[in-house]
Short mmCIF file of C-alpha atoms and ligand atoms in Angstrom, two decimals:
data_model
loop_
_atom_site.label_atom_id
_atom_site.label_comp_id
_atom_site.label_asym_id
_atom_site.label_seq_id
_atom_site.Cartn_x
_atom_site.Cartn_y
_atom_site.Cartn_z
CA UNK A 28 0.51 -11.18 -18.54
CA UNK A 29 -1.12 -12.51 -15.45
CA UNK A 30 0.55 -11.07 -12.34
CA UNK A 31 -0.95 -8.30 -10.17
CA UNK A 32 1.71 -6.96 -7.76
CA UNK A 33 -0.37 -4.51 -5.79
CA UNK A 34 -3.37 -5.81 -3.82
CA UNK A 35 -4.95 -4.74 -0.56
CA UNK A 36 -7.08 -6.90 1.73
CA UNK A 37 -9.34 -6.33 4.71
CA UNK A 38 -6.21 -6.70 6.87
CA UNK A 39 -5.67 -3.06 5.93
CA UNK A 40 -8.17 -0.93 4.10
CA UNK A 41 -9.32 -3.33 1.43
CA UNK A 42 -12.83 -4.82 1.75
CA UNK A 43 -12.16 -8.43 0.64
CA UNK A 44 -10.51 -10.92 3.07
CA UNK A 45 -7.24 -12.47 1.94
CA UNK A 46 -9.17 -15.66 1.20
CA UNK A 47 -11.68 -13.75 -0.99
CA UNK A 48 -8.89 -12.05 -2.85
CA UNK A 49 -7.25 -15.39 -3.60
CA UNK A 50 -10.52 -16.86 -4.73
CA UNK A 51 -11.07 -13.95 -7.04
CA UNK A 52 -7.61 -14.08 -8.44
CA UNK A 53 -8.06 -17.76 -9.17
CA UNK A 54 -11.38 -17.15 -10.92
CA UNK A 55 -9.81 -14.71 -13.32
CA UNK A 56 -6.86 -16.98 -13.93
CA UNK A 57 -3.96 -14.91 -12.41
CA UNK A 58 -0.67 -16.71 -12.08
CA UNK A 59 0.43 -14.71 -9.06
CA UNK A 60 -0.63 -11.87 -6.87
CA UNK A 61 1.23 -9.75 -4.28
CA UNK A 62 -0.49 -8.93 -1.07
CA UNK A 63 0.62 -5.40 -0.32
CA UNK A 64 -1.41 -4.20 2.70
CA UNK A 65 -0.59 -0.81 4.36
CA UNK A 66 1.99 -1.22 7.06
CA UNK A 67 0.99 -4.74 8.00
CA UNK A 68 2.16 -8.21 7.07
CA UNK A 69 -0.71 -10.35 8.54
CA UNK A 70 -2.66 -10.82 5.33
CA UNK A 71 0.23 -12.71 3.63
CA UNK A 72 0.10 -16.00 5.51
CA UNK A 73 -3.74 -16.05 5.27
CA UNK A 74 -3.47 -15.63 1.55
CA UNK A 75 -0.72 -18.22 1.24
CA UNK A 76 -2.84 -20.68 3.28
CA UNK A 77 -5.77 -20.07 0.96
CA UNK A 78 -3.56 -20.60 -2.08
CA UNK A 79 -2.10 -23.89 -0.85
CA UNK A 80 -2.50 -26.60 -3.45
CA UNK A 81 -4.04 -24.18 -5.91
CA UNK A 82 -2.65 -22.90 -9.17
CA UNK A 83 -1.65 -19.46 -7.89
CA UNK A 84 1.43 -18.01 -6.19
CA UNK A 85 1.30 -15.41 -3.42
CA UNK A 86 4.07 -12.81 -3.48
CA UNK A 87 4.68 -11.47 0.02
CA UNK A 88 4.54 -7.66 0.09
CA UNK A 89 3.79 -4.57 2.07
CA UNK A 90 3.07 -0.91 1.27
CA UNK A 91 4.73 1.51 3.74
CA UNK A 92 3.18 4.89 4.21
CA UNK A 93 5.71 7.71 4.39
CA UNK A 94 5.73 11.53 4.20
CA UNK A 95 8.06 13.70 2.14
CA UNK A 96 7.75 17.49 2.16
CA UNK A 97 4.12 17.22 3.34
CA UNK A 98 3.27 14.72 0.64
CA UNK A 99 2.16 11.22 1.08
CA UNK A 100 4.61 8.78 -0.59
CA UNK A 101 4.19 4.97 -0.59
CA UNK A 102 6.99 2.51 -0.70
CA UNK A 103 6.34 -1.14 -1.53
CA UNK A 104 8.46 -3.88 -0.14
CA UNK A 105 8.60 -7.44 -1.51
CA UNK A 106 9.99 -10.62 -0.01
CA UNK A 107 10.73 -9.05 3.33
CA UNK A 108 12.08 -11.32 6.09
CA UNK A 109 8.98 -11.45 8.19
CA UNK A 110 10.90 -12.26 11.28
CA UNK A 111 13.22 -9.32 11.13
CA UNK A 112 12.92 -7.70 14.59
CA UNK A 113 13.70 -4.19 13.61
CA UNK A 114 11.02 -4.35 10.95
CA UNK A 115 8.41 -5.92 13.23
CA UNK A 116 9.09 -3.28 15.93
CA UNK A 117 8.53 -0.55 13.44
CA UNK A 118 5.21 -2.02 12.43
CA UNK A 119 4.10 -2.24 16.03
CA UNK A 120 4.99 1.45 16.53
CA UNK A 121 3.19 2.33 13.35
CA UNK A 122 0.07 0.35 14.16
CA UNK A 123 -0.23 2.03 17.58
CA UNK A 124 0.38 5.46 16.09
CA UNK A 125 -2.39 4.79 13.49
CA UNK A 126 -4.84 3.96 16.25
CA UNK A 127 -3.90 7.07 18.22
CA UNK A 128 -4.38 9.13 15.11
CA UNK A 129 -7.88 7.70 14.48
CA UNK A 130 -8.76 8.90 18.03
CA UNK A 131 -7.55 12.41 17.23
CA UNK A 132 -9.46 12.50 13.95
CA UNK A 133 -12.71 11.47 15.66
CA UNK A 134 -12.06 14.18 18.31
CA UNK A 135 -11.64 16.77 15.56
CA UNK A 136 -14.84 15.56 13.85
CA UNK A 137 -16.67 15.95 17.17
CA UNK A 138 -15.51 19.53 17.28
CA UNK A 139 -17.05 19.89 13.77
CA UNK A 140 -20.37 18.52 14.96
CA UNK A 141 -19.88 14.96 13.75
CA UNK A 142 -20.28 12.49 16.54
CA UNK A 143 -18.70 9.18 15.50
CA UNK A 144 -18.66 6.16 17.81
CA UNK A 145 -14.93 5.44 18.18
CA UNK A 146 -15.67 1.84 18.96
CA UNK A 147 -17.60 1.52 15.73
CA UNK A 148 -14.69 2.96 13.70
CA UNK A 149 -12.30 0.53 15.43
CA UNK A 150 -14.71 -2.33 14.76
CA UNK A 151 -14.72 -1.48 11.09
CA UNK A 152 -10.95 -1.29 11.04
CA UNK A 153 -10.76 -4.69 12.80
CA UNK A 154 -7.46 -5.99 14.12
CA UNK A 155 -5.39 -4.72 11.27
CA UNK A 156 -4.11 -1.41 10.01
CA UNK A 157 -6.61 1.38 11.01
CA UNK A 158 -6.89 4.13 8.52
CA UNK A 159 -8.89 7.09 7.29
CA UNK A 160 -11.05 4.96 4.93
CA UNK A 161 -12.46 3.26 8.05
CA UNK A 162 -13.33 6.64 9.48
CA UNK A 163 -14.93 7.60 6.12
CA UNK A 164 -16.96 4.43 6.19
CA UNK A 165 -18.24 5.19 9.73
CA UNK A 166 -19.17 8.77 8.53
CA UNK A 167 -21.21 7.30 5.67
CA UNK A 168 -22.91 4.87 8.03
CA UNK A 169 -24.28 7.67 10.22
CA UNK A 170 -25.19 9.78 7.30
CA UNK A 171 -22.73 12.57 8.02
CA UNK A 172 -21.59 12.41 4.39
CA UNK A 173 -23.08 10.64 1.45
CA UNK A 174 -19.91 8.88 0.16
CA UNK A 175 -16.41 8.07 1.35
CA UNK A 176 -14.91 10.49 -1.19
CA UNK A 177 -17.08 13.23 0.24
CA UNK A 178 -15.64 12.41 3.70
CA UNK A 179 -12.15 12.94 2.31
CA UNK A 180 -12.98 16.06 0.33
CA UNK A 181 -14.84 17.83 3.15
CA UNK A 182 -13.18 16.56 6.29
CA UNK A 183 -10.37 14.07 6.45
CA UNK A 184 -8.37 14.65 3.28
CA UNK A 185 -4.98 16.30 3.42
CA UNK A 186 -6.37 19.80 3.49
CA UNK A 187 -9.53 18.99 5.42
CA UNK A 188 -10.39 20.46 8.80
CA UNK A 189 -10.24 16.96 10.55
CA UNK A 190 -6.97 15.93 8.98
CA UNK A 191 -4.37 14.67 11.38
CA UNK A 192 -0.88 13.95 10.13
CA UNK A 193 0.44 10.52 10.61
CA UNK A 194 3.52 9.22 12.34
CA UNK A 195 6.22 10.24 9.96
CA UNK A 196 8.73 7.96 8.35
CA UNK A 197 10.57 9.42 5.37
CA UNK A 198 10.68 7.45 2.12
CA UNK A 199 14.40 7.11 2.43
CA UNK A 200 13.98 5.58 5.90
CA UNK A 201 11.34 3.19 4.53
CA UNK A 202 13.74 2.04 1.77
CA UNK A 203 16.53 1.44 4.34
CA UNK A 204 14.18 -0.33 6.65
CA UNK A 205 13.03 -2.68 3.85
CA UNK A 206 16.61 -3.33 2.80
CA UNK A 207 17.63 -4.10 6.36
CA UNK A 208 14.82 -6.68 6.48
CA UNK A 209 16.22 -8.10 3.16
CA UNK A 210 13.23 -7.07 1.14
CA UNK A 211 13.10 -5.38 -2.26
CA UNK A 212 12.07 -1.73 -1.96
CA UNK A 213 9.93 -0.42 -4.84
CA UNK A 214 8.61 3.13 -5.28
CA UNK A 215 4.74 2.83 -5.47
CA UNK A 216 2.71 4.80 -8.05
CA UNK A 217 5.19 7.75 -8.60
CA UNK A 218 2.54 9.41 -10.72
CA UNK A 219 0.75 10.48 -7.57
CA UNK A 220 2.83 13.29 -6.24
CA UNK A 221 6.37 12.14 -6.69
CA UNK A 222 8.89 14.51 -8.26
CA UNK A 223 12.25 13.79 -9.95
CA UNK A 224 14.42 14.92 -7.05
CA UNK A 225 12.69 12.46 -4.75
CA UNK A 226 13.30 9.67 -7.22
CA UNK A 227 17.05 10.40 -7.35
CA UNK A 228 17.06 10.57 -3.62
CA UNK A 229 15.43 7.14 -3.40
CA UNK A 230 17.84 5.74 -5.98
CA UNK A 231 20.72 6.93 -3.73
CA UNK A 232 18.96 5.28 -0.80
CA UNK A 233 18.97 1.98 -2.64
CA UNK A 234 15.49 1.64 -4.12
CA UNK A 235 15.41 -1.45 -6.41
CA UNK A 236 12.20 -1.01 -8.33
CA UNK A 237 9.61 1.36 -9.52
CA UNK A 238 5.87 0.77 -10.00
CA UNK A 239 5.64 1.88 -13.61
CA UNK A 240 2.17 0.36 -14.23
CA UNK A 241 -0.56 1.67 -11.99
CA UNK A 242 -4.31 2.63 -12.81
CA UNK A 243 -3.47 6.29 -12.12
CA UNK A 244 -0.63 6.46 -14.62
CA UNK A 245 -1.01 8.08 -18.04
CA UNK A 246 0.90 6.65 -21.01
CA UNK A 247 3.31 9.61 -20.76
CA UNK A 248 4.05 8.75 -17.15
CA UNK A 249 4.47 5.07 -18.03
CA UNK A 250 7.03 6.01 -20.70
CA UNK A 251 8.81 8.42 -18.39
CA UNK A 252 9.15 5.89 -15.55
CA UNK A 253 10.08 3.08 -17.91
CA UNK A 254 12.97 5.17 -19.17
CA UNK A 255 14.04 6.09 -15.54
CA UNK A 256 13.88 2.44 -14.62
CA UNK A 257 16.08 1.34 -17.56
CA UNK A 258 18.69 4.02 -16.99
CA UNK A 259 18.94 3.10 -13.33
CA UNK A 260 18.57 -0.72 -13.62
CA UNK A 261 15.39 -0.72 -11.53
CA UNK A 262 12.89 -3.58 -11.67
CA UNK A 263 9.68 -2.48 -13.47
CA UNK A 264 6.67 -3.50 -11.49
CA UNK A 265 2.88 -2.89 -11.70
CA UNK A 266 -0.41 -3.70 -10.17
CA UNK A 267 -3.98 -2.68 -9.85
CA UNK A 268 -3.97 -1.32 -6.24
CA UNK A 269 -7.11 -3.32 -5.68
CA UNK A 270 -9.00 -2.34 -2.54
CA UNK A 271 -12.27 -4.27 -3.03
CA UNK A 272 -15.31 -4.70 -5.20
CA UNK A 273 -16.92 -1.35 -4.39
CA UNK A 274 -13.86 0.67 -5.28
CA UNK A 275 -12.76 2.42 -8.37
CA UNK A 276 -13.44 0.46 -11.57
CA UNK A 277 -9.89 1.18 -12.73
CA UNK A 278 -8.57 -0.63 -9.76
CA UNK A 279 -10.42 -3.92 -10.01
CA UNK A 280 -8.28 -7.02 -9.44
CA UNK A 281 -6.06 -7.77 -12.40
CA UNK A 282 -6.84 -4.49 -14.20
CA UNK A 283 -3.12 -3.79 -14.30
CA UNK A 284 -0.84 -6.79 -14.94
CA UNK A 285 2.77 -7.56 -15.48
CA UNK A 286 4.51 -10.69 -16.71
CA UNK A 287 5.67 -13.46 -14.40
CA UNK A 288 9.29 -12.60 -15.33
CA UNK A 289 8.90 -9.64 -12.87
CA UNK A 290 8.23 -12.03 -10.07
CA UNK A 291 11.44 -13.92 -11.04
CA UNK A 292 13.40 -10.58 -10.96
CA UNK A 293 12.04 -9.68 -7.57
CA UNK A 294 12.92 -13.12 -6.17
CA UNK A 295 16.40 -12.92 -7.64
CA UNK A 296 16.88 -9.43 -6.15
CA UNK A 297 15.70 -10.60 -2.76
CA UNK A 298 18.05 -13.53 -2.92
CA UNK A 299 20.98 -11.17 -3.61
CA UNK A 300 19.89 -8.92 -0.77
CA UNK A 301 20.15 -11.84 1.62
CA UNK A 302 23.72 -12.68 0.68
P1 AMP B 420 -4.44 6.59 5.79
O1 AMP B 420 -3.43 5.47 5.52
O2 AMP B 420 -5.27 6.31 6.98
O3 AMP B 420 -3.86 7.97 5.70
O4 AMP B 420 -5.51 6.50 4.52
C1 AMP B 420 -4.93 6.52 3.23
C2 AMP B 420 -5.87 5.74 2.35
O5 AMP B 420 -7.07 6.54 2.19
C3 AMP B 420 -5.38 5.61 0.93
O6 AMP B 420 -4.58 4.45 0.75
C4 AMP B 420 -6.65 5.52 0.07
O7 AMP B 420 -7.11 4.18 0.03
C5 AMP B 420 -7.61 6.38 0.87
N1 AMP B 420 -7.84 7.72 0.33
C6 AMP B 420 -6.96 8.76 0.36
N2 AMP B 420 -7.47 9.84 -0.19
C7 AMP B 420 -8.72 9.52 -0.57
C8 AMP B 420 -9.77 10.25 -1.30
N3 AMP B 420 -9.64 11.52 -1.59
N4 AMP B 420 -10.93 9.58 -1.53
C9 AMP B 420 -11.02 8.25 -1.20
N5 AMP B 420 -10.14 7.53 -0.51
C10 AMP B 420 -8.92 8.14 -0.23
ZN1 ZN B 421 -5.25 1.66 0.77
FE1 FE B 422 -0.51 3.56 -2.32
FE1 FE B 423 -2.01 0.65 -2.44
#
């Protein structure tokens, strides 16, 4: 097994550039990796460029952030038509909404006595998808908290005093959006906060895969989701959810792998979606 289908880069909230991710994947001998940045496609072409002529395949992907009953649900999309106008429009709306939200979070933090330089937060986020991890990093920088996880626990996490909800797309809408852009929608890490009724709802909406293998999943969850996937003829995917060298040990690149046959299944599914 040598395929990691869930990888973030600095284009969203990962810390390695797409080029660094490709280099690392090559050094550990991976056959393929999927770039699945949050709500942004820009890292894919950079990774493909870096992989040109090398012995590794880049699977184009994205991880869409959605909300369902006040819970954060992620939907992965593979092999999306990156020229689909509806899809690109949505990403633009989303990206602007993310920036507006960062401004609101910094305002709330100011009210709590933490004075972040908005320009610095935006500089950390760069051109890509701005998110709470970038706020957390800026908070660590000025010494307001001692770690990024403390920033989430005390301030910007879901129940924190500086939490600001995000532009809301439902998981069902995300599945439909991915399908309309001819991609393959896959439910990301269901072990984090997904219940059975949502899974059936997503199956009705046309979800085509489920991320059975993820660092957060227990063996019981893996067995449960494998069974669900089999009964509903869903593609079984998996990946490390790598966010960079400094992140969780369990999420290092290649820590969760699937066989190359999964890439073939995703490609075949995308081909059928395009018919
Ligand atoms: P956002 O997309 O801006 O809402 O930020 C979500 C991202 O923040 C997730 O993908 C994680 O990478 C990170 N995150 C969420 N909760 C925590 C936490 N408790 N500690 C550290 N990072 C977190
Ligand atoms: Zn992330
Ligand atoms: Fe996720
Ligand atoms: Fe992820």
